[in-house]
């Protein structure tokens, strides 16, 4: 990938503009942060300190889900899975949240791209709306594939529809869209006619991403995927977020760091493990 | 104007607040967030003779008020350090302390020898908490004998101030500090991480790849203070206090207990500006208590 | 029906959940809050030969996720124990483990000799974390030699199961556990408190009267688990796990790591029903995982 | 003291009925707890777990300030001095609070008592309203002396007036009542005529209580005082709350425990130190 990212990050106390419970345990928060809104790239993330306590001790990383440069806000989408995400869900508009960002290496939108296929597994949808906007702005065609366990776990479908892109949905229990895995409907799509330069942009859990790696290879496409690992810092100082490099050349490092080399990697670049 | 400067075994620092090894990279990673020139010093990530990839993931797990890690000394190696990292560090107006690690005494010596003629290094800190391959994986500073041996070895190879960083995982840390002193260390820094462990009861697996790892953060501060107290009481050597320091109050606890300087570790992951904030808080504390110099506080605990 | 019963070095327990010494009094204090009969056992506050007043205040300070104490073995003495405390304990349908402490090997022996013919005692636990006056205040179990000596001494005086409780403040706890085993201990319990310290920066005084004290609670759990792991790996002796256990998940971490039973300490101060709750949680975990007996879990960590 | 207290304590999840900010950092909370309201004695305390976290780790002790046996509530009064009291101040009506109590050995109201003089230093007023009610119920005369740094620190004066007792007030800055220490106006009062059987009931910080000990002795009265120490448990199992016995006889213990032998002690019984 050639695009270089502006690595200038900052620490900001950002006013919370809104916190919405989208469904079940899924929340969307809008934060006032002109600096981050200005410079963030799709696929980059912010690292939030959810309270001023020692529990949880660390910041919690979240993809930037949408941003508005003019109004100066960013949004993050999350699901309650533990203490940090639970505390976040209890935050209220008007409070301040300490935000470190923008962080990481995001998705690259190539000039020669013709069709971008965005594939989100579960909460992996989080970085895709922002990515979608930027690809559309670049005048490219976008198709979106979203998968979830069940309807309440499926977030942001209306947001994509509003952007005027085609959205294909699969749920494991068939409560909405195709019954089954999103990768299955994706494969069906890929079997049909495709333009020359197709890119797969994906984000989701490890099992899903491993499937995406296979698909990227078997259809011989370019794929970029945003991965998740435990993170100690989010900006390269703890060395706690390694991801295995697939075929390290002699002398090359065995690991890359998710927080600065990623979280977006080429699908052929890394080996994911749980 | 309050004087925050201190001198530790020949090393002059503009203030007693250092960034701890392995928690601040090589300085550059935080350069856009932190005024590096404000810090008393930066201790680098441990440097070994060869580059090391480090341990497989998971390397980190968060615990209540603490952090467990098993990074495995992932680093660029001494040549990589000199080529890629040192030039930037030279440009920073702060003390640069290179933390050196190895799996045998020899390796410490070779790294220091390689660095000795490089400019822009103000002191060495020997990471004696890494496993000694010869001694069945016991940490170097778990044995006074090994501590002496390797300290002497390195002492003979450098004229720079030599700091020995001690593991807390010992019966009597003062014995180790004494061994370091008698073998030529100019100062000791303590503590490195406690050995800790966490288990995922669902998968029935350890939460980090190496089963046990290094425990750091606020949870270890009481242990660190007790270790600093023990060394201060029994050995006449300058002490750099480390362990769970999150703010100026924590730093003052260490200074009162006998630390001439302190290092900020895990706190940097949450806020890399912690060091700068501590400096301001120390200044403020001295002001409010009518002190001319931070040195008046060192070891001034009332027992 | 799931079987929670276990057997540790000849001591049969209806379940693996005990109340830790010094954190449950002599049972009676919590009798109106807790179903004592539900517990696997009660370990008494340390009993010494003579009554002890304990240390002057402050004896306790709360820390983030931890507690620092310096009680100083305040207790009624062995005669007081037999007269005032034991009759009640006899009435409880649970294992009664008398924790014995002393400032010299002799004192342990005398206390056990005095108790040996008293009914209603199911085992002894030797508190080897108290300072040994002869060894300059080093804790008994900081030296394998002293551990052996005193364990042998007591072993010869009792036919009851003998548990040696180990301090974590050592370089290699497995060496100490081995010494205990080889001198006749039926089991080891670990960990006792870590040495810790806290400073009041306003008054510039230590926050507890003895400067350093015993650190307990959730903050020490990772250290305790690592110590249990070390002993389980190197020594073939039943282990009772202690340290920061607040709930069933914590208890399971210890059991998976190799503890055949566990003790609840500091948690009792916050909720003396913690033991009962843990028993329910263990039962539930076994049920959900299709286990017949809790024994299937002991040491079943997947490495 | 001869009265024996019912030591039967319990652990209850009590609904919060109200939290009032009386002034500055001073708060009054009413808790629904029929069992405690029923059996509590003046001077006893409850031990509150302010959240479900490890920070703060321990329960926090508070005197029962008032109770209503019929309506089944108790009240606690506190000042924000740290994390625990701050979290309490953020609690809201309707939430549950985990309460352990009633605990400790309270004040003893002797049948032969003629005049009870209640003396509160600062937040030491906390147990006095309940005590006042009980003494009045027993048909005895009560006078109340309250001291504080400044008017906003002075709590519950209207509550005493409502009970129809005489209240004498001193503030160090003279913002209300006498300028100076409450012990000074108390001494003036004691110099005037007194009935035969006068009891001093006090509660407050150590300096204040040490002065109360002197006064009790120099006027040769009986004095009972509620003291505060650090507490690990509140019910006798941690042995962390010792208070020095004044003249222990040979064989007697050097320390008593604040949580079970106290918090109310005879003024001649103990030595207080900071
Ligand atoms: C670059 C990046 C971007 C992310 N973006 C999003 C997002 O947009 N929306 C979203 O909902 N989540 C996102 N995550 C995951 C999110 O950070 C975790 O869900 C969150 O940190 C959990 O915090 P907690 O305190 O609630 O849970 P914890 O109690 O800490 O843990 C609960 C569970 O979450 C897992 N977990 C904890 N931390 C992480 C982590 N850093 N990465 C992955 N899993 C973790 C734990 O292993 C555990 O199983 C992202 C993670 C990374 C690394
Ligand atoms: C029997 C008893 C009854 C009490 N009744 C009341 C009451 O009715 N109203 C009220 O406002 N306060 C009362 N207190 C004091 C109250 O318990 C403390 O103010 C509270 O625990 C402080 O908690 P924190 O987390 O806010 O402060 P922390 O952060 O824990 O400490 C702040 C300050 O308070 C001191 N402190 C902490 N715990 C105690 C304690 N147990 N006793 C005394 N000082 C302590 C600390 O030394 C420190 O200086 C009582 C204490 C006792 C022992
Ligand atoms: C992720 C991580 C990596 C570390 N790497 C090193 C290292 O390379 N060399 C070293 O001497 N200490 C290393 N340490 C130890 C710290 O420098 C410090 O001694 C310890 O963490 C205690 O301080 P703290 O509680 O402030 O973090 C590391 C600590 C952490 C948390
Ligand atoms: C206040 C207090 C008093 C203690 N007293 C004793 C004691 O008398 N004898 C003993 O062997 N251990 C004693 N302990 C240690 C505990 O039994 C236990 O080993 C330790 O606290 C670690 O467990 P925890 O973290 O669950 O509390 C005491 C601990 C505390 C906190
Ligand atoms: S999260 Fe710290 S280096 Fe990546
Ligand atoms: S507070 Fe625990 S014994 Fe008194």
PDB file of C-alpha atoms in Angstrom, chain C residues 34-130:
ATOM      1  CA  UNK C  34     -23.344 -16.879  57.430  1.00  0.00           C
ATOM      2  CA  UNK C  35     -24.392 -20.502  57.330  1.00  0.00           C
ATOM      3  CA  UNK C  36     -21.159 -21.761  58.823  1.00  0.00           C
ATOM      4  CA  UNK C  37     -22.169 -25.369  58.232  1.00  0.00           C
ATOM      5  CA  UNK C  38     -22.117 -24.724  54.494  1.00  0.00           C
ATOM      6  CA  UNK C  39     -18.393 -23.954  54.412  1.00  0.00           C
ATOM      7  CA  UNK C  40     -15.754 -26.545  53.629  1.00  0.00           C
ATOM      8  CA  UNK C  41     -13.872 -25.376  56.664  1.00  0.00           C
ATOM      9  CA  UNK C  42     -12.856 -22.513  58.887  1.00  0.00           C
ATOM     10  CA  UNK C  43      -9.231 -21.605  59.475  1.00  0.00           C
ATOM     11  CA  UNK C  44      -8.963 -19.758  62.761  1.00  0.00           C
ATOM     12  CA  UNK C  45      -7.170 -16.515  63.412  1.00  0.00           C
ATOM     13  CA  UNK C  46      -3.529 -17.348  64.220  1.00  0.00           C
ATOM     14  CA  UNK C  47      -3.200 -18.755  67.732  1.00  0.00           C
ATOM     15  CA  UNK C  48      -0.002 -18.126  69.694  1.00  0.00           C
ATOM     16  CA  UNK C  49       1.152 -19.518  73.021  1.00  0.00           C
ATOM     17  CA  UNK C  50       0.392 -16.356  74.974  1.00  0.00           C
ATOM     18  CA  UNK C  51      -2.362 -13.844  74.249  1.00  0.00           C
ATOM     19  CA  UNK C  52      -1.109 -10.968  72.097  1.00  0.00           C
ATOM     20  CA  UNK C  53      -2.387  -7.416  72.042  1.00  0.00           C
ATOM     21  CA  UNK C  54      -1.221  -6.784  68.520  1.00  0.00           C
ATOM     22  CA  UNK C  55       0.207  -3.632  66.981  1.00  0.00           C
ATOM     23  CA  UNK C  56      -0.796  -0.062  67.719  1.00  0.00           C
ATOM     24  CA  UNK C  57      -3.105   1.650  65.218  1.00  0.00           C
ATOM     25  CA  UNK C  58      -3.375   2.385  62.378  1.00  0.00           C
ATOM     26  CA  UNK C  59      -3.468  -1.276  61.503  1.00  0.00           C
ATOM     27  CA  UNK C  60      -5.345  -1.113  58.244  1.00  0.00           C
ATOM     28  CA  UNK C  61      -5.357   0.985  55.120  1.00  0.00           C
ATOM     29  CA  UNK C  62      -7.441   0.553  52.035  1.00  0.00           C
ATOM     30  CA  UNK C  63      -5.671   0.669  48.661  1.00  0.00           C
ATOM     31  CA  UNK C  64      -6.906   0.369  45.073  1.00  0.00           C
ATOM     32  CA  UNK C  65      -8.215  -3.205  44.820  1.00  0.00           C
ATOM     33  CA  UNK C  66      -6.234  -4.132  47.922  1.00  0.00           C
ATOM     34  CA  UNK C  67      -5.790  -3.866  51.643  1.00  0.00           C
ATOM     35  CA  UNK C  68      -2.677  -3.311  53.724  1.00  0.00           C
ATOM     36  CA  UNK C  69      -2.666  -4.558  57.307  1.00  0.00           C
ATOM     37  CA  UNK C  70      -0.421  -4.897  60.281  1.00  0.00           C
ATOM     38  CA  UNK C  71      -2.560  -6.560  62.889  1.00  0.00           C
ATOM     39  CA  UNK C  72       0.419  -8.084  64.689  1.00  0.00           C
ATOM     40  CA  UNK C  73      -1.129 -11.456  65.474  1.00  0.00           C
ATOM     41  CA  UNK C  74      -3.520 -10.025  68.038  1.00  0.00           C
ATOM     42  CA  UNK C  75      -5.186 -13.126  69.506  1.00  0.00           C
ATOM     43  CA  UNK C  76      -6.434 -14.657  72.715  1.00  0.00           C
ATOM     44  CA  UNK C  77      -3.593 -17.188  73.091  1.00  0.00           C
ATOM     45  CA  UNK C  78      -3.929 -20.940  73.092  1.00  0.00           C
ATOM     46  CA  UNK C  79      -5.567 -21.195  76.526  1.00  0.00           C
ATOM     47  CA  UNK C  80      -8.044 -18.466  75.673  1.00  0.00           C
ATOM     48  CA  UNK C  81      -8.705 -20.182  72.390  1.00  0.00           C
ATOM     49  CA  UNK C  82      -9.485 -23.492  74.047  1.00  0.00           C
ATOM     50  CA  UNK C  83     -11.681 -21.908  76.676  1.00  0.00           C
ATOM     51  CA  UNK C  84     -13.483 -19.182  74.755  1.00  0.00           C
ATOM     52  CA  UNK C  85     -13.408 -20.092  71.076  1.00  0.00           C
ATOM     53  CA  UNK C  86     -13.120 -23.816  70.575  1.00  0.00           C
ATOM     54  CA  UNK C  87     -16.440 -24.785  72.202  1.00  0.00           C
ATOM     55  CA  UNK C  88     -18.334 -22.765  69.619  1.00  0.00           C
ATOM     56  CA  UNK C  89     -16.256 -24.122  66.753  1.00  0.00           C
ATOM     57  CA  UNK C  90     -16.997 -27.671  67.923  1.00  0.00           C
ATOM     58  CA  UNK C  91     -20.679 -26.957  67.453  1.00  0.00           C
ATOM     59  CA  UNK C  92     -20.221 -26.071  63.781  1.00  0.00           C
ATOM     60  CA  UNK C  93     -20.478 -28.871  61.238  1.00  0.00           C
ATOM     61  CA  UNK C  94     -17.426 -27.952  59.244  1.00  0.00           C
ATOM     62  CA  UNK C  95     -13.719 -28.683  59.306  1.00  0.00           C
ATOM     63  CA  UNK C  96     -11.929 -26.650  61.945  1.00  0.00           C
ATOM     64  CA  UNK C  97      -8.338 -25.855  61.040  1.00  0.00           C
ATOM     65  CA  UNK C  98      -6.381 -24.125  63.752  1.00  0.00           C
ATOM     66  CA  UNK C  99      -3.819 -21.709  62.412  1.00  0.00           C
ATOM     67  CA  UNK C 100      -0.764 -21.642  64.658  1.00  0.00           C
ATOM     68  CA  UNK C 101       1.825 -18.890  64.851  1.00  0.00           C
ATOM     69  CA  UNK C 102       4.889 -18.153  66.916  1.00  0.00           C
ATOM     70  CA  UNK C 103       8.084 -16.170  67.090  1.00  0.00           C
ATOM     71  CA  UNK C 104      10.225 -19.292  67.399  1.00  0.00           C
ATOM     72  CA  UNK C 105       9.966 -22.929  66.325  1.00  0.00           C
ATOM     73  CA  UNK C 106       9.387 -23.861  69.913  1.00  0.00           C
ATOM     74  CA  UNK C 107       6.275 -21.801  70.177  1.00  0.00           C
ATOM     75  CA  UNK C 108       4.649 -23.628  67.249  1.00  0.00           C
ATOM     76  CA  UNK C 109       5.450 -26.900  68.950  1.00  0.00           C
ATOM     77  CA  UNK C 110       4.022 -25.889  72.297  1.00  0.00           C
ATOM     78  CA  UNK C 111       0.792 -24.597  70.834  1.00  0.00           C
ATOM     79  CA  UNK C 112       0.251 -27.785  68.849  1.00  0.00           C
ATOM     80  CA  UNK C 113       1.098 -29.953  71.840  1.00  0.00           C
ATOM     81  CA  UNK C 114      -1.421 -28.069  73.916  1.00  0.00           C
ATOM     82  CA  UNK C 115      -4.096 -28.474  71.227  1.00  0.00           C
ATOM     83  CA  UNK C 116      -3.356 -32.050  70.244  1.00  0.00           C
ATOM     84  CA  UNK C 117      -5.650 -33.635  72.794  1.00  0.00           C
ATOM     85  CA  UNK C 118      -8.466 -31.171  72.352  1.00  0.00           C
ATOM     86  CA  UNK C 119     -11.436 -32.494  70.423  1.00  0.00           C
ATOM     87  CA  UNK C 120     -12.968 -30.798  67.430  1.00  0.00           C
ATOM     88  CA  UNK C 121      -9.811 -29.837  65.588  1.00  0.00           C
ATOM     89  CA  UNK C 122      -9.433 -31.319  62.125  1.00  0.00           C
ATOM     90  CA  UNK C 123      -6.055 -29.984  61.063  1.00  0.00           C
ATOM     91  CA  UNK C 124      -3.370 -27.432  61.806  1.00  0.00           C
ATOM     92  CA  UNK C 125      -2.140 -24.725  59.523  1.00  0.00           C
ATOM     93  CA  UNK C 126       1.263 -23.315  60.436  1.00  0.00           C
ATOM     94  CA  UNK C 127       1.535 -19.598  59.743  1.00  0.00           C
ATOM     95  CA  UNK C 128       5.110 -19.448  58.496  1.00  0.00           C
ATOM     96  CA  UNK C 129       4.792 -15.828  57.466  1.00  0.00           C
ATOM     97  CA  UNK C 130       5.362 -14.418  60.882  1.00  0.00           C
TER      98      UNK C 130
END
